JSON list of C-alpha atoms in Angstrom, two decimals:
[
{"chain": "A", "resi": 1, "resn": "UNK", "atom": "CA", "xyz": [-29.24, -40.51, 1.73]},
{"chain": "A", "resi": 2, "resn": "UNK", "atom": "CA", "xyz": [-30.77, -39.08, 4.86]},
{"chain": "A", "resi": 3, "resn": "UNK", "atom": "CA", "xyz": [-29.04, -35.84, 4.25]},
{"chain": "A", "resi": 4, "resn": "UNK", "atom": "CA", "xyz": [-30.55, -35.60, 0.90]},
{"chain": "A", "resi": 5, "resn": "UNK", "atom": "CA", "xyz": [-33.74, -36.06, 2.87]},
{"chain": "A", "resi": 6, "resn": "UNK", "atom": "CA", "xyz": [-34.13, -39.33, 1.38]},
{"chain": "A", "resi": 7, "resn": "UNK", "atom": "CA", "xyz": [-36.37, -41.68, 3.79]},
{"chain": "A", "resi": 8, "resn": "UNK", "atom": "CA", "xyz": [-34.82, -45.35, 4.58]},
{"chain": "A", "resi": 9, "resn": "UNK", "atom": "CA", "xyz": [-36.27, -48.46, 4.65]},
{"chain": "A", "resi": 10, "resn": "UNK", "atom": "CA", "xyz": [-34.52, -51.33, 5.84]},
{"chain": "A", "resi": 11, "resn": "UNK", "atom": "CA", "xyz": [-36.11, -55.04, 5.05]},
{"chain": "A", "resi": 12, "resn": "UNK", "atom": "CA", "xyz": [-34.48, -58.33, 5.76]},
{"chain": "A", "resi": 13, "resn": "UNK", "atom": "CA", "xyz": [-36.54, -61.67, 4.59]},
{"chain": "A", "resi": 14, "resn": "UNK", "atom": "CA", "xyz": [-36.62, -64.11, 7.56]},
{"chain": "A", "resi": 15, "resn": "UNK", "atom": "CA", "xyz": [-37.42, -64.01, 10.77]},
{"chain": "A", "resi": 16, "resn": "UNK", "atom": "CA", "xyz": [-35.57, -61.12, 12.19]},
{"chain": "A", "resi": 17, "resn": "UNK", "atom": "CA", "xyz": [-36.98, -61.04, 15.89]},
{"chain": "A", "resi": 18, "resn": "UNK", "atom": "CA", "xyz": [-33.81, -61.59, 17.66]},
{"chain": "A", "resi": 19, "resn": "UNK", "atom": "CA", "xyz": [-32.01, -58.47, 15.95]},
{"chain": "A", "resi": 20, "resn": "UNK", "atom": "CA", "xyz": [-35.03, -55.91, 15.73]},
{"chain": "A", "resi": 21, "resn": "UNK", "atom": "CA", "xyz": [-33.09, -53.46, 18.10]},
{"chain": "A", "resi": 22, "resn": "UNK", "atom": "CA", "xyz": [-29.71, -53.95, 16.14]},
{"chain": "A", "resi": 23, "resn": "UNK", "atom": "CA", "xyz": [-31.40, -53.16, 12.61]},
{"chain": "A", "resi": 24, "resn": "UNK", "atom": "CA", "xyz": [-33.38, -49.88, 14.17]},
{"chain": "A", "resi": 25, "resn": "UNK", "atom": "CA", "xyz": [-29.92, -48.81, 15.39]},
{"chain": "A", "resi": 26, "resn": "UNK", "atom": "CA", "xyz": [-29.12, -48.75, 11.94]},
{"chain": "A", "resi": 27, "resn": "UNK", "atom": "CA", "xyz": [-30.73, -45.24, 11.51]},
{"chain": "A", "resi": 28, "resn": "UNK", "atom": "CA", "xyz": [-33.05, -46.24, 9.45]},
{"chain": "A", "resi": 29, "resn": "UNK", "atom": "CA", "xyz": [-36.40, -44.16, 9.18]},
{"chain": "A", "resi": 30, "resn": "UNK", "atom": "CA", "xyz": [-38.71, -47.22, 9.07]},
{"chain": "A", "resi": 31, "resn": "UNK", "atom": "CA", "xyz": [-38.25, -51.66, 9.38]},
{"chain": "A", "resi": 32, "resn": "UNK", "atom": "CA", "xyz": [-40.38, -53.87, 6.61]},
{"chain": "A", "resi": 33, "resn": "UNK", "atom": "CA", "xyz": [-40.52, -56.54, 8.59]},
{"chain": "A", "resi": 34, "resn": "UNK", "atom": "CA", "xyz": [-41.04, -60.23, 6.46]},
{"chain": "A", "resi": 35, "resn": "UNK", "atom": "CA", "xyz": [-44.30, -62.08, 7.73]},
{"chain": "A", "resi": 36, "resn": "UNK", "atom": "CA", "xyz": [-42.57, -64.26, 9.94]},
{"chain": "A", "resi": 37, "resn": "UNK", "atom": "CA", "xyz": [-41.83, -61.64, 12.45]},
{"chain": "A", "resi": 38, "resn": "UNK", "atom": "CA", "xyz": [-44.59, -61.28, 14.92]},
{"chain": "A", "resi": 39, "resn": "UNK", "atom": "CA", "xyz": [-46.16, -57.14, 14.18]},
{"chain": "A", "resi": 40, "resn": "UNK", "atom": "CA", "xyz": [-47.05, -56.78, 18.43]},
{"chain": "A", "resi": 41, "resn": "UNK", "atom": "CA", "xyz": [-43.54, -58.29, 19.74]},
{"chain": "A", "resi": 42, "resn": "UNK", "atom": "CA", "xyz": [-42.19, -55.91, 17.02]},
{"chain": "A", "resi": 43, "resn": "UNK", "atom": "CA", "xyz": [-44.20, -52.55, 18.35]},
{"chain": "A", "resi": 44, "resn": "UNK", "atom": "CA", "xyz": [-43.47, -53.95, 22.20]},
{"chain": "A", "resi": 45, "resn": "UNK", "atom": "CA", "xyz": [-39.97, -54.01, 20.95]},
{"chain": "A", "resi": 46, "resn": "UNK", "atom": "CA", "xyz": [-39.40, -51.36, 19.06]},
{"chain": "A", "resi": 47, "resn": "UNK", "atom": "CA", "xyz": [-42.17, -48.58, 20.47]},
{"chain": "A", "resi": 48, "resn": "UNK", "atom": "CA", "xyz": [-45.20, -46.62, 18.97]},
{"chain": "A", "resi": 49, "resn": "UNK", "atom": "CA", "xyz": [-42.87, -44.36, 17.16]},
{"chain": "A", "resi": 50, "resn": "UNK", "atom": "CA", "xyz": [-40.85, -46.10, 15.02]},
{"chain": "A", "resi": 51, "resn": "UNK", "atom": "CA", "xyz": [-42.04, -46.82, 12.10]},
{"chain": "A", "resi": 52, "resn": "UNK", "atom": "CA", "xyz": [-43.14, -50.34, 11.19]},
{"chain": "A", "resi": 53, "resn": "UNK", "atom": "CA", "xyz": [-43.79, -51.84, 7.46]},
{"chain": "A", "resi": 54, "resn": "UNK", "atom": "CA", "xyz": [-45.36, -55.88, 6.74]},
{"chain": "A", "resi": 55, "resn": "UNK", "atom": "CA", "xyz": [-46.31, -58.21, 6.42]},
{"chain": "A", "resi": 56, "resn": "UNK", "atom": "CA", "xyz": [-49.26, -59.82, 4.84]},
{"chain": "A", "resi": 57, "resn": "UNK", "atom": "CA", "xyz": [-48.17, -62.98, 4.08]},
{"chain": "A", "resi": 58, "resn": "UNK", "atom": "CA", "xyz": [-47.47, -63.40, 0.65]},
{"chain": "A", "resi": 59, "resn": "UNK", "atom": "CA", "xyz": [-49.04, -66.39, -0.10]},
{"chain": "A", "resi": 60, "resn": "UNK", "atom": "CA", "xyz": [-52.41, -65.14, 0.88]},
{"chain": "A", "resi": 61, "resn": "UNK", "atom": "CA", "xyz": [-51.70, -62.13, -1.61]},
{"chain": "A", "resi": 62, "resn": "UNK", "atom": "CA", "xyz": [-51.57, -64.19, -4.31]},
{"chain": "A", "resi": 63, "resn": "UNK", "atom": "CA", "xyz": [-54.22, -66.69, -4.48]},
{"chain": "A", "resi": 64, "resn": "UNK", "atom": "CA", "xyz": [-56.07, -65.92, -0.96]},
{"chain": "A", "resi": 65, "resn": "UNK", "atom": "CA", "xyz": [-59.67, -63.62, -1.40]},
{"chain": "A", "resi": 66, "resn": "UNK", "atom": "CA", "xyz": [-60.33, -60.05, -1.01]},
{"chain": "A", "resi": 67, "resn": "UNK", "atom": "CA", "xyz": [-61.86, -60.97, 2.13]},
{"chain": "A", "resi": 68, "resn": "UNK", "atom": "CA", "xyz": [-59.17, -62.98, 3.91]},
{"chain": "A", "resi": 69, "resn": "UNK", "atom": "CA", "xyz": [-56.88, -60.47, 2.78]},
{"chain": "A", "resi": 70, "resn": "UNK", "atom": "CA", "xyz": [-59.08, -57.39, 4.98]},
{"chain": "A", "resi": 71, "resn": "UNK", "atom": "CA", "xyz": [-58.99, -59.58, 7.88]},
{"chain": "A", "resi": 72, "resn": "UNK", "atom": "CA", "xyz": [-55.33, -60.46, 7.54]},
{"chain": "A", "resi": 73, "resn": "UNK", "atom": "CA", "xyz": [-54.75, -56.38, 7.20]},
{"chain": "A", "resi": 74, "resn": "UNK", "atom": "CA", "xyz": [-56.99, -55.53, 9.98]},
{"chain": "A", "resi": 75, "resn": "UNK", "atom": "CA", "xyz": [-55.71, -58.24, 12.46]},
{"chain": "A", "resi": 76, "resn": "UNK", "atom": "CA", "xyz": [-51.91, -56.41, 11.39]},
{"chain": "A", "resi": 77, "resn": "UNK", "atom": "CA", "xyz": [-53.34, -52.73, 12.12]},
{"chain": "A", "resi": 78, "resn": "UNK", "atom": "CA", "xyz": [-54.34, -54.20, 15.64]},
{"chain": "A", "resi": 79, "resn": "UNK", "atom": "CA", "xyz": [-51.36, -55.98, 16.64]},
{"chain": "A", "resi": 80, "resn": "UNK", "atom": "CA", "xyz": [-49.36, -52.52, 15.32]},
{"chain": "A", "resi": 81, "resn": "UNK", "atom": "CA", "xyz": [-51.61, -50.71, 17.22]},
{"chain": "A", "resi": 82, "resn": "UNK", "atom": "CA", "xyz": [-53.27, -47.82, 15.85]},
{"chain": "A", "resi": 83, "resn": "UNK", "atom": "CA", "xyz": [-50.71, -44.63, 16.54]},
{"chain": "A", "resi": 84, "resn": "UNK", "atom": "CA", "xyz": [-49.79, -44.50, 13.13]},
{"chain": "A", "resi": 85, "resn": "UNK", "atom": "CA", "xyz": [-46.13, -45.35, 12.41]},
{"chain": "A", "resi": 86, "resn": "UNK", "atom": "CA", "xyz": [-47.01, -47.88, 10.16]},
{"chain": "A", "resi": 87, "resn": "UNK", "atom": "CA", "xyz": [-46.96, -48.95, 6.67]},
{"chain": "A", "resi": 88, "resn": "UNK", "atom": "CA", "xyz": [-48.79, -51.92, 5.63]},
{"chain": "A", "resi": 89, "resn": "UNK", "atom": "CA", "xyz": [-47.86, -53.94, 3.06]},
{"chain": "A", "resi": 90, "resn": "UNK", "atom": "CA", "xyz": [-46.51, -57.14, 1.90]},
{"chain": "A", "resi": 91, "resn": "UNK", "atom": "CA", "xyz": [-44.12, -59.11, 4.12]},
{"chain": "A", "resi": 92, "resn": "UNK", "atom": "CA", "xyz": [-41.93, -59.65, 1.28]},
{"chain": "A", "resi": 93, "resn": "UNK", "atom": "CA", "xyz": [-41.79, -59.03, -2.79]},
{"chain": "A", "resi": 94, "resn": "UNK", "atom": "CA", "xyz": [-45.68, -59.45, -4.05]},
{"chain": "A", "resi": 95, "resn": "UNK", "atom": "CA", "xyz": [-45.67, -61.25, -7.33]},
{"chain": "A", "resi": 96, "resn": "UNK", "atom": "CA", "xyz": [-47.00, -59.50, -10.39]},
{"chain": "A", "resi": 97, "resn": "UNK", "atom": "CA", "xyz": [-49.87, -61.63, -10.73]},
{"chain": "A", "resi": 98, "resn": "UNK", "atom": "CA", "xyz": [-51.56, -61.00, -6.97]},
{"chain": "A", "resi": 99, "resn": "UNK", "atom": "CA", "xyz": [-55.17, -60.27, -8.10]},
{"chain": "A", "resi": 100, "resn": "UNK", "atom": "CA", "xyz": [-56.02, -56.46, -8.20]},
{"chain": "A", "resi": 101, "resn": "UNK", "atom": "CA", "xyz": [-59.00, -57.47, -5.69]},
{"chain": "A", "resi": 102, "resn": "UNK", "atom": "CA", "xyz": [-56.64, -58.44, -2.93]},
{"chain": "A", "resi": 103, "resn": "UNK", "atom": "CA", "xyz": [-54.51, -55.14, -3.72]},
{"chain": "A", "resi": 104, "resn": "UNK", "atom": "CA", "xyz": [-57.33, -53.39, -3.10]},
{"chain": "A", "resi": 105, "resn": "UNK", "atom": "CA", "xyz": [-58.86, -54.79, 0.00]},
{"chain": "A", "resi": 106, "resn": "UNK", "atom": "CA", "xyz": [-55.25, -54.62, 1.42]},
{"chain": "A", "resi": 107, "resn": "UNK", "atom": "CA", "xyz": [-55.71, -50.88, 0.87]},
{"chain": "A", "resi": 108, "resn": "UNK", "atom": "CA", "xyz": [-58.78, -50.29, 1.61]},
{"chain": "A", "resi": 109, "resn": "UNK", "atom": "CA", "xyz": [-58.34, -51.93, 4.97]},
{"chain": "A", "resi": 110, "resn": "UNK", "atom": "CA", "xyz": [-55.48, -49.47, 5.97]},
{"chain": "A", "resi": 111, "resn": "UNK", "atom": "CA", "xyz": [-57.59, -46.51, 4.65]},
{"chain": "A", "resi": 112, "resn": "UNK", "atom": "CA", "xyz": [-60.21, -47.25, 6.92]},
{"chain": "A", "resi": 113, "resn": "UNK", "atom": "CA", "xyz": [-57.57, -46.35, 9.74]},
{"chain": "A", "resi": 114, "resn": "UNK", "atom": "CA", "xyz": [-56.30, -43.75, 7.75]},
{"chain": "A", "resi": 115, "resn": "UNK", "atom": "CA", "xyz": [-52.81, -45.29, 7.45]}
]
C-alpha cells in the first residue's frame, strides 16, 4: 500500500500501552489508539511526529451532550499536544445512532486547533 501512496492506519481495541513502540515499528503512517490508552503517555512515547488518532470514548459519543463531548475533545488535543500529528476521533467504531450534535462538537473542537 505505501508504495501506491496509500496512507496506513493501524488500530487495535484494548489497551495497547505496553506495545505502542512495537505497533509504530510496523511502518505504519499513523496509530488509532482505543480510549483506554492514555493520549500524553502515547505522545511521551511515541514523539510529536508520529501521528496519533482517538479516542473519545465511545460511550460518551453516543448518549453523552455536545458539551461533554468539546471538553472530552479539548482535554485529548491537550494531552496530544498541539504540534499537529493528530487525528481526533473515536477510540473505537462510533455507532450509527451517535447524535449529529456530538459529531459536530467533536469537530468543531478540533477545528478550533485547526486539526
Amino acid at each position: 500500500m505505501k508504495r501506491s501512496g496509500v496512507k496506513t492506519i493501524l488500530h487495535i481495541c484494548g489497551d495497547t500501552s505496553d506495545r505502542l513502540e512495537t505497533m509504530a515499528e510496523t511502518g505504519v503512517d499513523c496509530l488509532s489508539l482505543d480510549e483506554a490508552v492514555d493520549f500524553a503517555y502515547a505522545r511521551k512515547v511515541l514523539g510529536p511526529s508520529f501521528c496519533l488518532m482517538g479516542n473519545i470514548n465511545t460511550s460518551l459519543m453516543a448518549v453523552g451532550d455536545p458539551e461533554s463531548v468539546t471538553e472530552a475533545t479539548l482535554e485529548l488535543i491537550q494531552k496530544a499536544g498541539r504540534q499537529g500529528n493528530l487525528i481526533v476521533s473515536g477510540g473505537c467504531g462510533l455507532s450509527a445512532n451517535v447524535p449529529a450534535e456530538n459529531m459536530r462538537a467533536m469537530i468543531g473542537a478540533a477545528r478550533e486547533f485547526r486539526l
